[in-house]
Short mmCIF file of N, CA and C in Angstrom, two decimals:
data_model
loop_
_atom_site.label_atom_id
_atom_site.label_comp_id
_atom_site.label_asym_id
_atom_site.label_seq_id
_atom_site.Cartn_x
_atom_site.Cartn_y
_atom_site.Cartn_z
N UNK A 1 -96.95 213.23 65.51
CA UNK A 1 -97.28 214.63 65.46
C UNK A 1 -98.40 214.89 66.48
N UNK A 2 -98.27 215.91 67.28
CA UNK A 2 -99.25 216.23 68.31
C UNK A 2 -100.52 216.79 67.68
N UNK A 3 -101.63 216.64 68.41
CA UNK A 3 -102.92 217.12 67.92
C UNK A 3 -102.91 218.59 67.57
N UNK A 4 -102.25 219.41 68.40
CA UNK A 4 -102.18 220.85 68.14
C UNK A 4 -101.41 221.13 66.85
N UNK A 5 -100.42 220.31 66.55
CA UNK A 5 -99.65 220.48 65.32
C UNK A 5 -100.49 220.13 64.09
N UNK A 6 -101.43 219.24 64.26
CA UNK A 6 -102.28 218.82 63.15
C UNK A 6 -103.40 219.81 62.84
N UNK A 7 -103.75 220.65 63.80
CA UNK A 7 -104.90 221.54 63.65
C UNK A 7 -104.85 222.37 62.37
N UNK A 8 -103.76 223.10 62.09
CA UNK A 8 -103.75 223.92 60.87
C UNK A 8 -103.87 223.07 59.60
N UNK A 9 -103.23 221.92 59.59
CA UNK A 9 -103.31 221.05 58.40
C UNK A 9 -104.70 220.47 58.25
N UNK A 10 -105.33 220.10 59.37
CA UNK A 10 -106.68 219.56 59.32
C UNK A 10 -107.66 220.62 58.82
N UNK A 11 -107.48 221.86 59.26
CA UNK A 11 -108.34 222.94 58.79
C UNK A 11 -108.16 223.19 57.30
N UNK A 12 -106.91 223.15 56.84
CA UNK A 12 -106.64 223.35 55.42
C UNK A 12 -107.26 222.22 54.59
N UNK A 13 -107.11 221.00 55.06
CA UNK A 13 -107.70 219.85 54.36
C UNK A 13 -109.21 219.95 54.33
N UNK A 14 -109.81 220.36 55.45
CA UNK A 14 -111.27 220.49 55.51
C UNK A 14 -111.77 221.55 54.53
N UNK A 15 -111.07 222.68 54.44
CA UNK A 15 -111.46 223.73 53.49
C UNK A 15 -111.33 223.23 52.05
N UNK A 16 -110.27 222.51 51.76
CA UNK A 16 -110.06 221.96 50.42
C UNK A 16 -111.20 221.01 50.06
N UNK A 17 -111.55 220.13 51.00
CA UNK A 17 -112.62 219.17 50.76
C UNK A 17 -113.98 219.85 50.63
N UNK A 18 -114.19 220.94 51.37
CA UNK A 18 -115.45 221.68 51.26
C UNK A 18 -115.66 222.20 49.84
N UNK A 19 -114.58 222.69 49.24
CA UNK A 19 -114.69 223.20 47.87
C UNK A 19 -115.08 222.08 46.91
N UNK A 20 -114.51 220.91 47.11
CA UNK A 20 -114.79 219.79 46.21
C UNK A 20 -116.07 219.04 46.57
N UNK A 21 -116.66 219.33 47.73
CA UNK A 21 -117.82 218.60 48.21
C UNK A 21 -119.11 219.10 47.57
N UNK A 22 -119.13 219.09 46.27
CA UNK A 22 -120.29 219.48 45.48
C UNK A 22 -120.25 218.64 44.21
N UNK A 23 -121.35 218.02 43.87
CA UNK A 23 -121.35 217.10 42.72
C UNK A 23 -120.91 217.80 41.43
N UNK A 24 -121.41 219.01 41.18
CA UNK A 24 -121.03 219.71 39.95
C UNK A 24 -119.54 220.04 39.92
N UNK A 25 -119.02 220.53 41.05
CA UNK A 25 -117.59 220.87 41.08
C UNK A 25 -116.73 219.62 40.95
N UNK A 26 -117.18 218.53 41.55
CA UNK A 26 -116.42 217.28 41.43
C UNK A 26 -116.39 216.79 39.98
N UNK A 27 -117.53 216.90 39.29
CA UNK A 27 -117.57 216.49 37.88
C UNK A 27 -116.67 217.37 37.03
N UNK A 28 -116.66 218.67 37.31
CA UNK A 28 -115.80 219.59 36.56
C UNK A 28 -114.34 219.19 36.72
N UNK A 29 -113.91 219.02 37.97
CA UNK A 29 -112.51 218.66 38.23
C UNK A 29 -112.20 217.30 37.61
N UNK A 30 -113.13 216.37 37.70
CA UNK A 30 -112.94 215.04 37.11
C UNK A 30 -112.68 215.16 35.61
N UNK A 31 -113.45 215.99 34.93
CA UNK A 31 -113.25 216.16 33.49
C UNK A 31 -111.92 216.86 33.18
N UNK A 32 -111.51 217.75 34.07
CA UNK A 32 -110.24 218.46 33.84
C UNK A 32 -109.03 217.58 34.12
N UNK A 33 -109.23 216.42 34.75
CA UNK A 33 -108.12 215.47 34.91
C UNK A 33 -107.58 215.04 33.55
N UNK A 34 -108.47 214.97 32.58
CA UNK A 34 -108.10 214.54 31.24
C UNK A 34 -107.45 215.62 30.39
N UNK A 35 -107.41 216.85 30.90
CA UNK A 35 -106.80 217.94 30.14
C UNK A 35 -107.71 219.15 30.10
N UNK A 36 -107.27 220.15 29.40
CA UNK A 36 -108.01 221.41 29.31
C UNK A 36 -109.37 221.21 28.64
N UNK A 37 -110.32 222.03 29.07
CA UNK A 37 -111.67 222.02 28.48
C UNK A 37 -112.19 223.45 28.43
N UNK A 38 -112.92 223.75 27.38
CA UNK A 38 -113.57 225.06 27.29
C UNK A 38 -114.88 225.00 28.09
N UNK A 39 -115.41 226.17 28.38
CA UNK A 39 -116.68 226.23 29.09
C UNK A 39 -117.76 225.54 28.27
N UNK A 40 -117.75 225.75 26.96
CA UNK A 40 -118.75 225.11 26.09
C UNK A 40 -118.61 223.59 26.14
N UNK A 41 -117.37 223.08 26.15
CA UNK A 41 -117.15 221.63 26.24
C UNK A 41 -117.68 221.09 27.56
N UNK A 42 -117.36 221.78 28.66
CA UNK A 42 -117.82 221.32 29.97
C UNK A 42 -119.35 221.33 30.04
N UNK A 43 -119.95 222.37 29.50
CA UNK A 43 -121.41 222.47 29.50
C UNK A 43 -122.03 221.30 28.74
N UNK A 44 -121.48 220.99 27.58
CA UNK A 44 -122.02 219.89 26.76
C UNK A 44 -121.74 218.52 27.39
N UNK A 45 -120.54 218.32 27.89
CA UNK A 45 -120.15 217.02 28.44
C UNK A 45 -120.84 216.72 29.77
N UNK A 46 -121.04 217.75 30.58
CA UNK A 46 -121.57 217.53 31.92
C UNK A 46 -123.07 217.77 32.03
N UNK A 47 -123.64 218.48 31.06
CA UNK A 47 -125.07 218.78 31.13
C UNK A 47 -125.41 219.78 32.21
N UNK A 48 -124.45 220.60 32.60
CA UNK A 48 -124.68 221.65 33.59
C UNK A 48 -124.98 222.94 32.83
N UNK A 49 -126.09 223.56 33.16
CA UNK A 49 -126.46 224.80 32.47
C UNK A 49 -125.45 225.90 32.77
N UNK A 50 -125.31 226.81 31.81
CA UNK A 50 -124.27 227.83 31.86
C UNK A 50 -124.25 228.66 33.14
N UNK A 51 -125.37 229.16 33.66
CA UNK A 51 -125.28 229.96 34.89
C UNK A 51 -124.71 229.17 36.07
N UNK A 52 -125.16 227.93 36.21
CA UNK A 52 -124.66 227.08 37.30
C UNK A 52 -123.20 226.74 37.07
N UNK A 53 -122.85 226.41 35.84
CA UNK A 53 -121.46 226.08 35.50
C UNK A 53 -120.54 227.25 35.81
N UNK A 54 -120.93 228.46 35.42
CA UNK A 54 -120.11 229.64 35.68
C UNK A 54 -119.91 229.85 37.18
N UNK A 55 -120.97 229.65 37.96
CA UNK A 55 -120.87 229.81 39.40
C UNK A 55 -119.88 228.80 40.00
N UNK A 56 -119.98 227.55 39.57
CA UNK A 56 -119.11 226.51 40.11
C UNK A 56 -117.67 226.70 39.65
N UNK A 57 -117.48 227.11 38.41
CA UNK A 57 -116.13 227.41 37.93
C UNK A 57 -115.51 228.55 38.73
N UNK A 58 -116.32 229.54 39.07
CA UNK A 58 -115.83 230.66 39.87
C UNK A 58 -115.36 230.23 41.25
N UNK A 59 -116.09 229.33 41.88
CA UNK A 59 -115.71 228.82 43.20
C UNK A 59 -114.39 228.06 43.11
N UNK A 60 -114.26 227.20 42.09
CA UNK A 60 -113.03 226.42 41.91
C UNK A 60 -111.85 227.34 41.57
N UNK A 61 -112.11 228.35 40.77
CA UNK A 61 -111.06 229.30 40.38
C UNK A 61 -110.61 230.11 41.60
N UNK A 62 -111.55 230.59 42.40
CA UNK A 62 -111.23 231.37 43.59
C UNK A 62 -110.41 230.55 44.59
N UNK A 63 -110.69 229.25 44.66
CA UNK A 63 -109.96 228.36 45.57
C UNK A 63 -108.58 227.99 45.01
N UNK A 64 -108.30 228.34 43.75
CA UNK A 64 -107.01 228.03 43.15
C UNK A 64 -106.89 226.61 42.63
N UNK A 65 -108.02 225.91 42.53
CA UNK A 65 -108.00 224.52 42.06
C UNK A 65 -107.91 224.47 40.54
N UNK A 66 -108.53 225.44 39.88
CA UNK A 66 -108.48 225.53 38.42
C UNK A 66 -108.08 226.94 38.03
N UNK A 67 -107.68 227.09 36.77
CA UNK A 67 -107.38 228.41 36.22
C UNK A 67 -107.88 228.42 34.78
N UNK A 68 -108.26 229.59 34.33
CA UNK A 68 -108.75 229.73 32.96
C UNK A 68 -107.89 230.69 32.17
N UNK A 69 -107.96 230.50 30.88
CA UNK A 69 -107.29 231.43 29.97
C UNK A 69 -108.23 231.68 28.81
N UNK A 70 -108.20 232.90 28.32
CA UNK A 70 -109.07 233.27 27.22
C UNK A 70 -108.41 232.90 25.90
N UNK A 71 -109.18 232.28 25.03
CA UNK A 71 -108.72 231.92 23.69
C UNK A 71 -109.83 232.33 22.73
N UNK A 72 -109.63 233.44 22.04
CA UNK A 72 -110.67 234.05 21.19
C UNK A 72 -111.88 234.36 22.07
N UNK A 73 -113.04 233.77 21.76
CA UNK A 73 -114.25 234.03 22.54
C UNK A 73 -114.47 232.98 23.62
N UNK A 74 -113.60 232.01 23.72
CA UNK A 74 -113.76 230.92 24.69
C UNK A 74 -112.84 231.10 25.88
N UNK A 75 -113.26 230.53 27.01
CA UNK A 75 -112.39 230.43 28.17
C UNK A 75 -112.07 228.95 28.34
N UNK A 76 -110.79 228.65 28.41
CA UNK A 76 -110.31 227.28 28.53
C UNK A 76 -109.82 227.09 29.96
N UNK A 77 -110.31 226.04 30.62
CA UNK A 77 -109.91 225.77 32.00
C UNK A 77 -108.99 224.57 32.09
N UNK A 78 -108.13 224.62 33.11
CA UNK A 78 -107.22 223.51 33.40
C UNK A 78 -107.10 223.35 34.91
N UNK A 79 -106.73 222.17 35.34
CA UNK A 79 -106.50 221.89 36.74
C UNK A 79 -105.16 222.49 37.14
N UNK A 80 -105.13 223.26 38.22
CA UNK A 80 -103.87 223.87 38.66
C UNK A 80 -103.40 223.38 40.03
N UNK A 81 -104.32 222.92 40.85
CA UNK A 81 -103.94 222.41 42.17
C UNK A 81 -103.78 220.91 42.07
N UNK A 82 -102.54 220.45 42.06
CA UNK A 82 -102.26 219.04 41.85
C UNK A 82 -102.73 218.14 42.99
N UNK A 83 -103.08 218.73 44.14
CA UNK A 83 -103.63 217.91 45.23
C UNK A 83 -104.98 217.32 44.84
N UNK A 84 -105.68 217.96 43.92
CA UNK A 84 -106.99 217.47 43.50
C UNK A 84 -106.88 216.21 42.63
N UNK A 85 -105.79 216.09 41.89
CA UNK A 85 -105.63 214.97 40.95
C UNK A 85 -105.72 213.61 41.64
N UNK A 86 -104.91 213.30 42.65
CA UNK A 86 -105.03 211.97 43.27
C UNK A 86 -106.34 211.79 44.04
N UNK A 87 -106.86 212.89 44.59
CA UNK A 87 -108.12 212.79 45.33
C UNK A 87 -109.27 212.42 44.41
N UNK A 88 -109.39 213.09 43.29
CA UNK A 88 -110.47 212.81 42.35
C UNK A 88 -110.26 211.45 41.69
N UNK A 89 -109.02 211.08 41.41
CA UNK A 89 -108.74 209.75 40.86
C UNK A 89 -109.18 208.67 41.84
N UNK A 90 -108.92 208.88 43.12
CA UNK A 90 -109.35 207.92 44.13
C UNK A 90 -110.87 207.85 44.20
N UNK A 91 -111.53 209.00 44.13
CA UNK A 91 -113.00 209.02 44.14
C UNK A 91 -113.54 208.27 42.92
N UNK A 92 -112.91 208.46 41.77
CA UNK A 92 -113.30 207.71 40.57
C UNK A 92 -113.17 206.21 40.81
N UNK A 93 -112.09 205.82 41.44
CA UNK A 93 -111.86 204.41 41.73
C UNK A 93 -112.91 203.86 42.69
N UNK A 94 -113.19 204.60 43.74
CA UNK A 94 -114.13 204.13 44.76
C UNK A 94 -115.57 204.12 44.29
N UNK A 95 -115.97 205.13 43.51
CA UNK A 95 -117.38 205.28 43.17
C UNK A 95 -117.72 204.97 41.71
N UNK A 96 -116.74 204.99 40.84
CA UNK A 96 -117.02 204.76 39.41
C UNK A 96 -116.34 203.50 38.88
N UNK A 97 -115.56 202.81 39.73
CA UNK A 97 -114.90 201.59 39.31
C UNK A 97 -113.73 201.80 38.38
N UNK A 98 -113.20 203.02 38.31
CA UNK A 98 -112.06 203.31 37.46
C UNK A 98 -110.78 203.13 38.26
N UNK A 99 -109.83 202.33 37.78
CA UNK A 99 -108.59 202.15 38.54
C UNK A 99 -107.79 203.43 38.60
N UNK A 100 -107.06 203.61 39.69
CA UNK A 100 -106.20 204.78 39.86
C UNK A 100 -104.90 204.51 39.11
N UNK A 101 -104.59 205.37 38.15
CA UNK A 101 -103.34 205.23 37.40
C UNK A 101 -102.18 205.64 38.29
N UNK A 102 -101.07 204.88 38.28
CA UNK A 102 -99.92 205.23 39.12
C UNK A 102 -99.41 206.64 38.88
N UNK A 103 -99.53 207.14 37.65
CA UNK A 103 -99.04 208.49 37.33
C UNK A 103 -99.85 209.57 38.05
N UNK A 104 -101.05 209.23 38.51
CA UNK A 104 -101.91 210.20 39.17
C UNK A 104 -101.54 210.36 40.63
N UNK A 105 -100.97 209.33 41.23
CA UNK A 105 -100.63 209.37 42.64
C UNK A 105 -99.47 210.32 42.86
N UNK A 106 -99.46 211.04 43.99
CA UNK A 106 -98.40 212.01 44.22
C UNK A 106 -97.04 211.36 44.40
N UNK A 107 -96.02 212.05 43.93
CA UNK A 107 -94.66 211.58 44.11
C UNK A 107 -94.05 212.34 45.27
N UNK A 108 -92.93 211.90 45.73
CA UNK A 108 -92.25 212.63 46.78
C UNK A 108 -92.38 211.96 48.13
N UNK A 109 -92.21 212.73 49.20
CA UNK A 109 -92.23 212.14 50.53
C UNK A 109 -93.58 211.55 50.85
N UNK A 110 -93.57 210.63 51.76
CA UNK A 110 -94.81 209.97 52.15
C UNK A 110 -94.83 208.55 51.66
N UNK A 111 -95.87 207.83 52.01
CA UNK A 111 -95.93 206.42 51.61
C UNK A 111 -96.04 206.29 50.10
N UNK A 112 -95.47 205.21 49.57
CA UNK A 112 -95.52 204.99 48.13
C UNK A 112 -96.83 204.36 47.71
N UNK A 113 -97.65 204.01 48.67
CA UNK A 113 -98.96 203.44 48.37
C UNK A 113 -99.95 203.99 49.38
N UNK A 114 -101.24 204.01 49.02
CA UNK A 114 -102.22 204.48 49.98
C UNK A 114 -102.27 203.57 51.20
N UNK A 115 -102.55 204.14 52.36
CA UNK A 115 -102.70 203.33 53.57
C UNK A 115 -103.92 202.44 53.43
N UNK A 116 -103.79 201.21 53.90
CA UNK A 116 -104.95 200.32 53.87
C UNK A 116 -105.71 200.48 55.17
N UNK A 117 -106.91 199.94 55.19
CA UNK A 117 -107.72 200.04 56.39
C UNK A 117 -106.95 199.49 57.58
N UNK A 118 -107.03 200.18 58.68
CA UNK A 118 -106.35 199.75 59.89
C UNK A 118 -104.97 200.35 60.07
N UNK A 119 -104.39 200.91 59.01
CA UNK A 119 -103.08 201.54 59.13
C UNK A 119 -103.24 202.97 59.61
N UNK A 120 -102.19 203.49 60.20
CA UNK A 120 -102.23 204.87 60.70
C UNK A 120 -102.37 205.83 59.53
N UNK A 121 -103.14 206.87 59.73
CA UNK A 121 -103.32 207.91 58.73
C UNK A 121 -102.72 209.20 59.26
N UNK A 122 -102.65 210.21 58.42
CA UNK A 122 -102.09 211.48 58.84
C UNK A 122 -102.96 212.19 59.87
N UNK A 123 -104.26 211.96 59.83
CA UNK A 123 -105.17 212.60 60.77
C UNK A 123 -105.68 211.57 61.76
N UNK A 124 -105.90 211.99 63.01
CA UNK A 124 -106.39 211.05 64.01
C UNK A 124 -107.80 210.58 63.68
N UNK A 125 -108.10 209.37 64.05
CA UNK A 125 -109.43 208.82 63.85
C UNK A 125 -110.36 209.38 64.92
N UNK A 126 -111.52 209.83 64.49
CA UNK A 126 -112.50 210.34 65.44
C UNK A 126 -113.47 209.21 65.73
N UNK A 127 -113.54 208.85 66.98
CA UNK A 127 -114.44 207.77 67.38
C UNK A 127 -115.60 208.35 68.14
N UNK A 128 -116.80 207.98 67.74
CA UNK A 128 -117.98 208.43 68.45
C UNK A 128 -118.26 207.49 69.60
N UNK A 129 -118.67 208.08 70.69
CA UNK A 129 -119.01 207.26 71.84
C UNK A 129 -120.33 206.56 71.57
N UNK A 130 -120.40 205.32 71.98
CA UNK A 130 -121.64 204.59 71.77
C UNK A 130 -122.66 205.05 72.82
N UNK A 131 -123.92 204.95 72.45
CA UNK A 131 -125.00 205.39 73.35
C UNK A 131 -125.04 204.49 74.58
N UNK A 132 -125.33 205.09 75.77
CA UNK A 132 -125.36 204.28 76.99
C UNK A 132 -126.52 203.31 77.02
#
């Protein structure tokens, strides 16, 4: 695939990663991997105060990564963008020592396993020039 063809996909991936590139939002999505959670549950489990939690939930909701539904006086959130599932599972594996469950990895076209170091990836490698 030519570099120009990759540009729109690279921009989309960068925007997606920007939304998740926040510790609080990453923890929220990580907890939603296990299933639906109410705002009160997330607040108690994550130790994020309500104003901050509401702000971060709003960012994730606006990006389409999560969705909420009202149940009596509670709002229950769930993960809606399935691209986040394998990404957060991989982050758990890399940084928390939790193995990636096969059910979390995406199905369909593409490699059946993650690329190992040295293998070609979907995006070109950016190499920095060494100082003279």
